[in-house]
Amino acid sequence: MEENLNANKNQELGTIKISEEVVSVIAGLAATEVPGVAGMSGGVVSGISEMLGRKNLGKGVKVEVGEKEVSIDLYLIVDYGVRIPEVAWNVQENVKNAVENMTGLKVVEVNIHVQGVNMDKENKKQEQQVKEEEN
């Protein structure tokens, strides 16, 4: 498990190590906080484009870590009707800020991979319109 640890910082008292999984969870939480993000996707590795629940936030995130830098790939599902470039930019900013503030690692890139569009909100709006028309 030693190979999965990063952020080795020599201190007077010892070394601080932050696992890649921790960085993945931070990035996943920061991404899902952004309006327009429906959830995380399984990504290319698993070949599944289904939305993952909050328990699996790290699963839609791929992290590559150097000694002081980190590169992040996020696999997202966005809500129908949102401006995807705007949502992606907001996710990049939120993830970069969260990871840098919490870990001290420098985020060199945050790559967004939109894997799908969540139609649930659109379907609920249509169902509500039909109910209103019936009344």
Short mmCIF file of N, CA, C and O in Angstrom, two decimals:
data_model
loop_
_atom_site.label_atom_id
_atom_site.label_comp_id
_atom_site.label_asym_id
_atom_site.label_seq_id
_atom_site.Cartn_x
_atom_site.Cartn_y
_atom_site.Cartn_z
N MET A 1 0.83 -1.19 0.00
CA MET A 1 0.00 0.00 0.00
C MET A 1 0.87 1.25 0.00
O MET A 1 0.39 2.32 -0.24
N GLU A 2 2.13 1.10 0.24
CA GLU A 2 3.05 2.23 0.26
C GLU A 2 3.07 2.99 -1.06
O GLU A 2 3.22 4.20 -1.08
N GLU A 3 2.86 2.29 -2.21
CA GLU A 3 2.90 2.95 -3.50
C GLU A 3 1.70 3.86 -3.71
O GLU A 3 1.73 4.74 -4.56
N ASN A 4 0.62 3.69 -2.94
CA ASN A 4 -0.55 4.53 -3.08
C ASN A 4 -0.48 5.79 -2.21
O ASN A 4 -1.42 6.55 -2.17
N LEU A 5 0.61 5.97 -1.52
CA LEU A 5 0.73 7.13 -0.65
C LEU A 5 1.53 8.21 -1.34
O LEU A 5 2.41 7.96 -2.14
N ASN A 6 1.14 9.45 -1.05
CA ASN A 6 1.80 10.58 -1.69
C ASN A 6 1.99 11.71 -0.72
O ASN A 6 1.76 11.56 0.47
N ALA A 7 2.37 12.85 -1.25
CA ALA A 7 2.53 14.07 -0.47
C ALA A 7 3.53 13.88 0.67
O ALA A 7 3.27 14.24 1.81
N ASN A 8 4.64 13.28 0.35
CA ASN A 8 5.67 13.12 1.37
C ASN A 8 6.30 14.47 1.65
O ASN A 8 6.92 15.06 0.80
N LYS A 9 6.11 14.95 2.84
CA LYS A 9 6.67 16.23 3.22
C LYS A 9 7.53 16.01 4.46
O LYS A 9 7.04 15.61 5.50
N ASN A 10 8.80 16.27 4.29
CA ASN A 10 9.70 16.10 5.43
C ASN A 10 9.49 17.24 6.42
O ASN A 10 9.58 18.40 6.07
N GLN A 11 9.21 16.90 7.60
CA GLN A 11 9.01 17.84 8.68
C GLN A 11 10.04 17.53 9.76
O GLN A 11 10.68 16.49 9.76
N GLU A 12 10.18 18.42 10.69
CA GLU A 12 11.10 18.17 11.79
C GLU A 12 10.65 16.96 12.61
O GLU A 12 11.47 16.24 13.15
N LEU A 13 9.35 16.74 12.68
CA LEU A 13 8.81 15.66 13.50
C LEU A 13 8.57 14.37 12.73
O LEU A 13 8.29 13.36 13.33
N GLY A 14 8.63 14.43 11.41
CA GLY A 14 8.37 13.22 10.64
C GLY A 14 7.82 13.54 9.26
O GLY A 14 7.96 14.64 8.75
N THR A 15 7.15 12.57 8.67
CA THR A 15 6.65 12.67 7.31
C THR A 15 5.13 12.64 7.30
O THR A 15 4.52 11.90 8.08
N ILE A 16 4.54 13.43 6.41
CA ILE A 16 3.09 13.43 6.24
C ILE A 16 2.78 12.75 4.92
O ILE A 16 3.35 13.11 3.89
N LYS A 17 1.90 11.76 4.95
CA LYS A 17 1.53 11.03 3.75
C LYS A 17 0.02 11.08 3.59
O LYS A 17 -0.72 10.77 4.50
N ILE A 18 -0.42 11.48 2.39
CA ILE A 18 -1.85 11.55 2.08
C ILE A 18 -2.11 10.54 0.96
O ILE A 18 -1.48 10.61 -0.09
N SER A 19 -3.04 9.62 1.17
CA SER A 19 -3.29 8.59 0.17
C SER A 19 -4.04 9.16 -1.03
O SER A 19 -4.75 10.17 -0.94
N GLU A 20 -3.88 8.50 -2.17
CA GLU A 20 -4.58 8.91 -3.39
C GLU A 20 -6.09 8.82 -3.20
O GLU A 20 -6.85 9.60 -3.76
N GLU A 21 -6.53 7.85 -2.41
CA GLU A 21 -7.95 7.70 -2.15
C GLU A 21 -8.53 8.91 -1.45
O GLU A 21 -9.64 9.35 -1.75
N VAL A 22 -7.77 9.50 -0.53
CA VAL A 22 -8.22 10.70 0.17
C VAL A 22 -8.38 11.85 -0.81
O VAL A 22 -9.39 12.56 -0.80
N VAL A 23 -7.41 12.03 -1.69
CA VAL A 23 -7.49 13.08 -2.70
C VAL A 23 -8.70 12.83 -3.62
O VAL A 23 -9.41 13.77 -3.98
N SER A 24 -8.95 11.58 -3.96
CA SER A 24 -10.09 11.23 -4.80
C SER A 24 -11.42 11.60 -4.15
O SER A 24 -12.31 12.15 -4.81
N VAL A 25 -11.55 11.32 -2.88
CA VAL A 25 -12.79 11.62 -2.17
C VAL A 25 -12.99 13.13 -2.06
O VAL A 25 -14.09 13.64 -2.28
N ILE A 26 -11.93 13.86 -1.75
CA ILE A 26 -12.01 15.33 -1.67
C ILE A 26 -12.47 15.89 -3.02
O ILE A 26 -13.37 16.72 -3.10
N ALA A 27 -11.85 15.42 -4.10
CA ALA A 27 -12.19 15.89 -5.45
C ALA A 27 -13.63 15.53 -5.80
O ALA A 27 -14.37 16.35 -6.37
N GLY A 28 -14.06 14.32 -5.47
CA GLY A 28 -15.42 13.89 -5.76
C GLY A 28 -16.46 14.71 -5.02
O GLY A 28 -17.48 15.11 -5.58
N LEU A 29 -16.21 14.97 -3.75
CA LEU A 29 -17.13 15.79 -2.96
C LEU A 29 -17.20 17.21 -3.51
O LEU A 29 -18.28 17.79 -3.65
N ALA A 30 -16.04 17.78 -3.84
CA ALA A 30 -16.01 19.14 -4.38
C ALA A 30 -16.74 19.21 -5.71
O ALA A 30 -17.42 20.20 -6.00
N ALA A 31 -16.62 18.18 -6.52
CA ALA A 31 -17.30 18.17 -7.83
C ALA A 31 -18.81 18.11 -7.68
O ALA A 31 -19.54 18.81 -8.38
N THR A 32 -19.30 17.28 -6.76
CA THR A 32 -20.75 17.13 -6.62
C THR A 32 -21.40 18.31 -5.92
O THR A 32 -22.62 18.44 -5.95
N GLU A 33 -20.61 19.20 -5.32
CA GLU A 33 -21.15 20.42 -4.72
C GLU A 33 -21.58 21.43 -5.77
O GLU A 33 -22.36 22.33 -5.49
N VAL A 34 -21.06 21.32 -6.98
CA VAL A 34 -21.31 22.30 -8.03
C VAL A 34 -22.71 22.08 -8.62
O VAL A 34 -23.06 20.97 -9.01
N PRO A 35 -23.52 23.16 -8.69
CA PRO A 35 -24.84 23.03 -9.32
C PRO A 35 -24.71 22.59 -10.77
O PRO A 35 -23.86 23.08 -11.50
N GLY A 36 -25.55 21.65 -11.18
CA GLY A 36 -25.52 21.14 -12.54
C GLY A 36 -24.86 19.78 -12.64
O GLY A 36 -24.99 19.10 -13.65
N VAL A 37 -24.16 19.37 -11.58
CA VAL A 37 -23.54 18.04 -11.56
C VAL A 37 -24.54 17.09 -10.91
O VAL A 37 -24.89 17.23 -9.74
N ALA A 38 -24.98 16.10 -11.69
CA ALA A 38 -25.95 15.13 -11.18
C ALA A 38 -25.26 14.07 -10.33
O ALA A 38 -25.84 13.56 -9.38
N GLY A 39 -24.03 13.72 -10.67
CA GLY A 39 -23.30 12.72 -9.92
C GLY A 39 -22.03 12.31 -10.63
O GLY A 39 -21.66 12.87 -11.66
N MET A 40 -21.37 11.33 -10.05
CA MET A 40 -20.12 10.83 -10.60
C MET A 40 -20.44 9.59 -11.43
O MET A 40 -21.38 8.86 -11.16
N SER A 41 -19.62 9.35 -12.43
CA SER A 41 -19.78 8.19 -13.29
C SER A 41 -18.67 7.19 -12.99
O SER A 41 -17.62 7.56 -12.47
N GLY A 42 -18.90 5.94 -13.37
CA GLY A 42 -17.89 4.92 -13.14
C GLY A 42 -16.61 5.15 -13.92
O GLY A 42 -15.57 4.66 -13.57
N GLY A 43 -16.69 5.91 -14.99
CA GLY A 43 -15.51 6.22 -15.78
C GLY A 43 -15.19 5.17 -16.81
O GLY A 43 -15.87 4.16 -16.94
N VAL A 44 -14.15 5.42 -17.56
CA VAL A 44 -13.74 4.54 -18.66
C VAL A 44 -13.24 3.20 -18.14
O VAL A 44 -13.48 2.16 -18.73
N VAL A 45 -12.55 3.23 -17.02
CA VAL A 45 -11.93 2.02 -16.49
C VAL A 45 -12.95 0.92 -16.24
O VAL A 45 -12.76 -0.22 -16.63
N SER A 46 -14.07 1.27 -15.62
CA SER A 46 -15.07 0.26 -15.32
C SER A 46 -16.00 0.01 -16.50
O SER A 46 -16.68 -1.00 -16.54
N GLY A 47 -16.05 0.94 -17.44
CA GLY A 47 -16.90 0.77 -18.60
C GLY A 47 -18.37 0.94 -18.29
O GLY A 47 -19.22 0.64 -19.10
N ILE A 48 -18.67 1.46 -17.12
CA ILE A 48 -20.06 1.63 -16.71
C ILE A 48 -20.36 3.12 -16.62
O ILE A 48 -19.65 3.85 -15.96
N SER A 49 -21.41 3.56 -17.28
CA SER A 49 -21.79 4.97 -17.24
C SER A 49 -22.97 5.19 -16.31
O SER A 49 -23.81 6.04 -16.56
N GLU A 50 -23.03 4.45 -15.24
CA GLU A 50 -24.12 4.65 -14.31
C GLU A 50 -23.67 5.57 -13.19
O GLU A 50 -22.49 5.66 -12.88
N MET A 51 -24.63 6.28 -12.64
CA MET A 51 -24.29 7.20 -11.56
C MET A 51 -23.96 6.42 -10.30
O MET A 51 -24.61 5.44 -9.97
N LEU A 52 -22.95 6.91 -9.61
CA LEU A 52 -22.55 6.29 -8.37
C LEU A 52 -23.04 7.13 -7.20
O LEU A 52 -23.10 8.35 -7.28
N GLY A 53 -23.38 6.48 -6.11
CA GLY A 53 -23.87 7.18 -4.93
C GLY A 53 -22.75 7.86 -4.17
O GLY A 53 -21.57 7.78 -4.53
N ARG A 54 -23.10 8.54 -3.10
CA ARG A 54 -22.12 9.27 -2.31
C ARG A 54 -21.06 8.35 -1.69
O ARG A 54 -19.96 8.78 -1.43
N LYS A 55 -21.39 7.10 -1.46
CA LYS A 55 -20.41 6.18 -0.87
C LYS A 55 -19.25 5.92 -1.82
O LYS A 55 -18.18 5.55 -1.39
N ASN A 56 -19.48 6.10 -3.11
CA ASN A 56 -18.46 5.78 -4.12
C ASN A 56 -17.89 7.01 -4.80
O ASN A 56 -17.54 6.96 -5.96
N LEU A 57 -17.81 8.14 -4.10
CA LEU A 57 -17.35 9.37 -4.74
C LEU A 57 -15.96 9.25 -5.33
O LEU A 57 -15.67 9.83 -6.35
N GLY A 58 -15.10 8.50 -4.71
CA GLY A 58 -13.75 8.33 -5.23
C GLY A 58 -13.69 7.49 -6.49
O GLY A 58 -12.70 7.50 -7.20
N LYS A 59 -14.75 6.75 -6.82
CA LYS A 59 -14.74 5.85 -7.97
C LYS A 59 -14.82 6.59 -9.30
O LYS A 59 -14.36 6.11 -10.30
N GLY A 60 -15.41 7.77 -9.34
CA GLY A 60 -15.50 8.54 -10.56
C GLY A 60 -14.35 9.51 -10.72
O GLY A 60 -14.41 10.45 -11.50
N VAL A 61 -13.27 9.27 -9.98
CA VAL A 61 -12.12 10.17 -9.96
C VAL A 61 -10.85 9.35 -10.17
O VAL A 61 -10.65 8.32 -9.54
N LYS A 62 -10.00 9.83 -11.06
CA LYS A 62 -8.69 9.23 -11.27
C LYS A 62 -7.65 10.26 -10.86
O LYS A 62 -7.69 11.41 -11.31
N VAL A 63 -6.73 9.86 -10.00
CA VAL A 63 -5.73 10.78 -9.47
C VAL A 63 -4.34 10.27 -9.79
O VAL A 63 -4.06 9.09 -9.60
N GLU A 64 -3.49 11.16 -10.28
CA GLU A 64 -2.07 10.85 -10.48
C GLU A 64 -1.28 11.84 -9.63
O GLU A 64 -1.43 13.05 -9.78
N VAL A 65 -0.43 11.31 -8.77
CA VAL A 65 0.24 12.16 -7.81
C VAL A 65 1.75 12.09 -7.97
O VAL A 65 2.32 11.02 -8.13
N GLY A 66 2.37 13.25 -7.92
CA GLY A 66 3.81 13.35 -7.85
C GLY A 66 4.19 13.67 -6.42
O GLY A 66 3.39 13.48 -5.50
N GLU A 67 5.39 14.17 -6.22
CA GLU A 67 5.81 14.49 -4.85
C GLU A 67 5.06 15.69 -4.30
O GLU A 67 4.69 15.71 -3.13
N LYS A 68 4.85 16.72 -5.14
CA LYS A 68 4.19 17.93 -4.67
C LYS A 68 3.03 18.35 -5.55
O LYS A 68 2.40 19.36 -5.30
N GLU A 69 2.76 17.59 -6.59
CA GLU A 69 1.71 17.96 -7.55
C GLU A 69 0.73 16.82 -7.75
O GLU A 69 1.07 15.66 -7.51
N VAL A 70 -0.46 17.17 -8.23
CA VAL A 70 -1.48 16.17 -8.48
C VAL A 70 -2.24 16.53 -9.76
O VAL A 70 -2.46 17.70 -10.06
N SER A 71 -2.60 15.51 -10.52
CA SER A 71 -3.41 15.64 -11.72
C SER A 71 -4.69 14.83 -11.48
O SER A 71 -4.62 13.70 -11.00
N ILE A 72 -5.83 15.42 -11.81
CA ILE A 72 -7.11 14.79 -11.50
C ILE A 72 -7.97 14.67 -12.75
O ILE A 72 -8.09 15.62 -13.52
N ASP A 73 -8.57 13.50 -12.95
CA ASP A 73 -9.55 13.28 -14.00
C ASP A 73 -10.88 12.95 -13.32
O ASP A 73 -10.94 12.06 -12.47
N LEU A 74 -11.94 13.68 -13.69
CA LEU A 74 -13.26 13.48 -13.12
C LEU A 74 -14.22 13.00 -14.20
O LEU A 74 -14.25 13.56 -15.30
N TYR A 75 -15.01 11.99 -13.88
CA TYR A 75 -16.00 11.42 -14.79
C TYR A 75 -17.38 11.77 -14.24
O TYR A 75 -17.78 11.24 -13.21
N LEU A 76 -18.07 12.69 -14.92
CA LEU A 76 -19.30 13.27 -14.39
C LEU A 76 -20.52 12.96 -15.23
O LEU A 76 -20.42 12.72 -16.44
N ILE A 77 -21.67 13.05 -14.58
CA ILE A 77 -22.95 13.07 -15.25
C ILE A 77 -23.57 14.42 -14.89
O ILE A 77 -23.63 14.78 -13.71
N VAL A 78 -23.98 15.18 -15.90
CA VAL A 78 -24.52 16.51 -15.67
C VAL A 78 -26.04 16.49 -15.83
O VAL A 78 -26.60 15.60 -16.46
N ASP A 79 -26.69 17.49 -15.24
CA ASP A 79 -28.14 17.63 -15.36
C ASP A 79 -28.51 18.13 -16.75
O ASP A 79 -27.77 18.91 -17.35
N TYR A 80 -29.66 17.71 -17.21
CA TYR A 80 -30.17 18.16 -18.51
C TYR A 80 -30.45 19.66 -18.45
O TYR A 80 -30.99 20.17 -17.48
N GLY A 81 -30.06 20.38 -19.51
CA GLY A 81 -30.37 21.79 -19.63
C GLY A 81 -29.30 22.74 -19.12
O GLY A 81 -29.43 23.94 -19.28
N VAL A 82 -28.25 22.22 -18.52
CA VAL A 82 -27.18 23.11 -18.02
C VAL A 82 -26.19 23.40 -19.14
O VAL A 82 -26.09 22.65 -20.12
N ARG A 83 -25.46 24.48 -19.00
CA ARG A 83 -24.38 24.81 -19.94
C ARG A 83 -23.16 24.01 -19.50
O ARG A 83 -22.53 24.34 -18.50
N ILE A 84 -22.84 22.98 -20.23
CA ILE A 84 -21.78 22.05 -19.85
C ILE A 84 -20.42 22.73 -19.68
O ILE A 84 -19.74 22.48 -18.68
N PRO A 85 -20.00 23.61 -20.60
CA PRO A 85 -18.69 24.26 -20.38
C PRO A 85 -18.64 25.08 -19.08
O PRO A 85 -17.62 25.08 -18.39
N GLU A 86 -19.73 25.74 -18.75
CA GLU A 86 -19.78 26.53 -17.52
C GLU A 86 -19.71 25.63 -16.28
O GLU A 86 -18.98 25.91 -15.33
N VAL A 87 -20.47 24.55 -16.30
CA VAL A 87 -20.45 23.60 -15.18
C VAL A 87 -19.06 23.00 -15.04
O VAL A 87 -18.52 22.90 -13.94
N ALA A 88 -18.44 22.61 -16.16
CA ALA A 88 -17.11 22.01 -16.13
C ALA A 88 -16.09 22.98 -15.55
O ALA A 88 -15.25 22.59 -14.74
N TRP A 89 -16.15 24.24 -15.95
CA TRP A 89 -15.21 25.23 -15.42
C TRP A 89 -15.41 25.40 -13.92
O TRP A 89 -14.44 25.46 -13.15
N ASN A 90 -16.67 25.47 -13.46
CA ASN A 90 -16.96 25.60 -12.03
C ASN A 90 -16.44 24.39 -11.25
O ASN A 90 -15.93 24.53 -10.13
N VAL A 91 -16.58 23.19 -11.83
CA VAL A 91 -16.06 21.99 -11.18
C VAL A 91 -14.54 22.07 -11.08
O VAL A 91 -13.96 21.78 -10.02
N GLN A 92 -13.89 22.47 -12.16
CA GLN A 92 -12.43 22.58 -12.14
C GLN A 92 -11.96 23.51 -11.02
O GLN A 92 -11.05 23.18 -10.26
N GLU A 93 -12.58 24.67 -10.92
CA GLU A 93 -12.20 25.65 -9.90
C GLU A 93 -12.45 25.12 -8.49
O GLU A 93 -11.61 25.23 -7.60
N ASN A 94 -13.64 24.53 -8.28
CA ASN A 94 -14.00 24.04 -6.95
C ASN A 94 -13.09 22.89 -6.50
O ASN A 94 -12.63 22.85 -5.36
N VAL A 95 -12.80 21.97 -7.41
CA VAL A 95 -11.93 20.83 -7.09
C VAL A 95 -10.51 21.31 -6.81
O VAL A 95 -9.88 20.90 -5.83
N LYS A 96 -10.00 22.19 -7.65
CA LYS A 96 -8.64 22.71 -7.47
C LYS A 96 -8.50 23.38 -6.11
O LYS A 96 -7.57 23.09 -5.35
N ASN A 97 -9.44 24.26 -5.77
CA ASN A 97 -9.39 24.96 -4.49
C ASN A 97 -9.48 24.00 -3.31
O ASN A 97 -8.73 24.11 -2.34
N ALA A 98 -10.40 23.05 -3.38
CA ALA A 98 -10.60 22.11 -2.27
C ALA A 98 -9.37 21.24 -2.04
O ALA A 98 -8.90 21.09 -0.91
N VAL A 99 -8.82 20.68 -3.11
CA VAL A 99 -7.67 19.78 -2.98
C VAL A 99 -6.44 20.56 -2.49
O VAL A 99 -5.74 20.11 -1.59
N GLU A 100 -6.19 21.72 -3.06
CA GLU A 100 -5.03 22.51 -2.65
C GLU A 100 -5.15 22.97 -1.20
O GLU A 100 -4.18 22.90 -0.44
N ASN A 101 -6.34 23.41 -0.79
CA ASN A 101 -6.52 23.89 0.58
C ASN A 101 -6.43 22.77 1.61
O ASN A 101 -5.88 22.96 2.69
N MET A 102 -6.96 21.60 1.28
CA MET A 102 -7.00 20.52 2.26
C MET A 102 -5.72 19.69 2.32
O MET A 102 -5.41 19.14 3.36
N THR A 103 -5.01 19.58 1.19
CA THR A 103 -3.84 18.70 1.16
C THR A 103 -2.51 19.43 1.06
O THR A 103 -1.47 18.86 1.40
N GLY A 104 -2.51 20.64 0.54
CA GLY A 104 -1.26 21.36 0.33
C GLY A 104 -0.57 20.97 -0.98
O GLY A 104 0.47 21.52 -1.32
N LEU A 105 -1.14 20.03 -1.73
CA LEU A 105 -0.58 19.64 -3.02
C LEU A 105 -0.98 20.67 -4.08
O LEU A 105 -2.05 21.25 -4.01
N LYS A 106 -0.14 20.88 -5.06
CA LYS A 106 -0.44 21.79 -6.17
C LYS A 106 -1.18 21.01 -7.24
O LYS A 106 -0.68 20.00 -7.74
N VAL A 107 -2.37 21.46 -7.60
CA VAL A 107 -3.17 20.82 -8.64
C VAL A 107 -2.72 21.40 -9.98
O VAL A 107 -2.89 22.59 -10.23
N VAL A 108 -2.14 20.55 -10.84
CA VAL A 108 -1.64 21.02 -12.13
C VAL A 108 -2.70 20.92 -13.22
O VAL A 108 -2.66 21.69 -14.19
N GLU A 109 -3.65 19.99 -13.08
CA GLU A 109 -4.75 19.92 -14.04
C GLU A 109 -5.94 19.17 -13.45
O GLU A 109 -5.78 18.27 -12.63
N VAL A 110 -7.12 19.60 -13.89
CA VAL A 110 -8.37 18.92 -13.55
C VAL A 110 -9.09 18.70 -14.87
O VAL A 110 -9.60 19.64 -15.48
N ASN A 111 -9.08 17.47 -15.34
CA ASN A 111 -9.70 17.11 -16.62
C ASN A 111 -11.12 16.60 -16.36
O ASN A 111 -11.33 15.73 -15.51
N ILE A 112 -12.07 17.16 -17.10
CA ILE A 112 -13.47 16.79 -16.94
C ILE A 112 -13.89 15.91 -18.11
O ILE A 112 -13.69 16.26 -19.27
N HIS A 113 -14.49 14.77 -17.78
CA HIS A 113 -15.01 13.84 -18.78
C HIS A 113 -16.51 13.71 -18.52
O HIS A 113 -16.92 13.07 -17.55
N VAL A 114 -17.32 14.33 -19.37
CA VAL A 114 -18.78 14.24 -19.21
C VAL A 114 -19.22 12.92 -19.82
O VAL A 114 -19.10 12.70 -21.02
N GLN A 115 -19.74 12.03 -18.98
CA GLN A 115 -20.10 10.68 -19.39
C GLN A 115 -21.58 10.51 -19.71
O GLN A 115 -21.98 9.51 -20.28
N GLY A 116 -22.39 11.50 -19.31
CA GLY A 116 -23.82 11.36 -19.57
C GLY A 116 -24.59 12.57 -19.09
O GLY A 116 -24.04 13.49 -18.49
N VAL A 117 -25.90 12.55 -19.40
CA VAL A 117 -26.81 13.62 -19.01
C VAL A 117 -27.94 13.01 -18.20
O VAL A 117 -28.56 12.03 -18.64
N ASN A 118 -28.22 13.57 -17.05
CA ASN A 118 -29.29 13.10 -16.18
C ASN A 118 -30.60 13.74 -16.62
O ASN A 118 -30.73 14.96 -16.61
N MET A 119 -31.56 12.92 -17.00
CA MET A 119 -32.84 13.42 -17.50
C MET A 119 -33.91 13.44 -16.42
O MET A 119 -35.05 13.82 -16.70
N ASP A 120 -33.60 13.05 -15.20
CA ASP A 120 -34.62 12.95 -14.14
C ASP A 120 -35.37 14.25 -13.92
O ASP A 120 -36.58 14.27 -13.80
N LYS A 121 -34.65 15.38 -13.84
CA LYS A 121 -35.31 16.66 -13.59
C LYS A 121 -36.26 17.01 -14.73
O LYS A 121 -37.35 17.49 -14.51
N GLU A 122 -35.83 16.78 -15.97
CA GLU A 122 -36.67 17.07 -17.13
C GLU A 122 -37.91 16.18 -17.12
O GLU A 122 -39.01 16.65 -17.38
N ASN A 123 -37.75 14.92 -16.79
CA ASN A 123 -38.89 14.00 -16.72
C ASN A 123 -39.87 14.42 -15.63
O ASN A 123 -41.08 14.34 -15.82
N LYS A 124 -39.36 14.86 -14.49
CA LYS A 124 -40.23 15.31 -13.39
C LYS A 124 -41.00 16.56 -13.79
O LYS A 124 -42.17 16.70 -13.45
N LYS A 125 -40.35 17.49 -14.53
CA LYS A 125 -41.05 18.69 -14.99
C LYS A 125 -42.19 18.32 -15.93
O LYS A 125 -43.29 18.87 -15.84
N GLN A 126 -41.95 17.38 -16.85
CA GLN A 126 -42.98 16.96 -17.79
C GLN A 126 -44.14 16.29 -17.06
O GLN A 126 -45.30 16.54 -17.37
N GLU A 127 -43.83 15.45 -16.07
CA GLU A 127 -44.88 14.78 -15.30
C GLU A 127 -45.71 15.79 -14.54
O GLU A 127 -46.94 15.67 -14.46
N GLN A 128 -45.05 16.82 -13.98
CA GLN A 128 -45.77 17.85 -13.22
C GLN A 128 -46.67 18.66 -14.15
O GLN A 128 -47.81 18.96 -13.79
N GLN A 129 -46.21 18.97 -15.37
CA GLN A 129 -47.02 19.71 -16.32
C GLN A 129 -48.25 18.90 -16.72
O GLN A 129 -49.35 19.45 -16.84
N VAL A 130 -48.08 17.59 -16.92
CA VAL A 130 -49.22 16.73 -17.28
C VAL A 130 -50.23 16.71 -16.13
O VAL A 130 -51.45 16.81 -16.37
N LYS A 131 -49.75 16.61 -14.89
CA LYS A 131 -50.68 16.60 -13.74
C LYS A 131 -51.44 17.90 -13.63
O LYS A 131 -52.62 17.93 -13.31
N GLU A 132 -50.74 19.04 -13.87
CA GLU A 132 -51.39 20.34 -13.79
C GLU A 132 -52.45 20.50 -14.88
O GLU A 132 -53.50 21.09 -14.66
N GLU A 133 -52.16 19.96 -16.06
CA GLU A 133 -53.11 20.05 -17.17
C GLU A 133 -54.35 19.19 -16.89
O GLU A 133 -55.45 19.53 -17.32
N GLU A 134 -54.18 18.08 -16.18
CA GLU A 134 -55.30 17.20 -15.85
C GLU A 134 -56.23 17.84 -14.84
O GLU A 134 -57.42 17.56 -14.83
N ASN A 135 -55.68 18.67 -13.97
CA ASN A 135 -56.50 19.32 -12.93
C ASN A 135 -57.15 20.50 -13.52
O ASN A 135 -57.92 21.12 -13.66
#
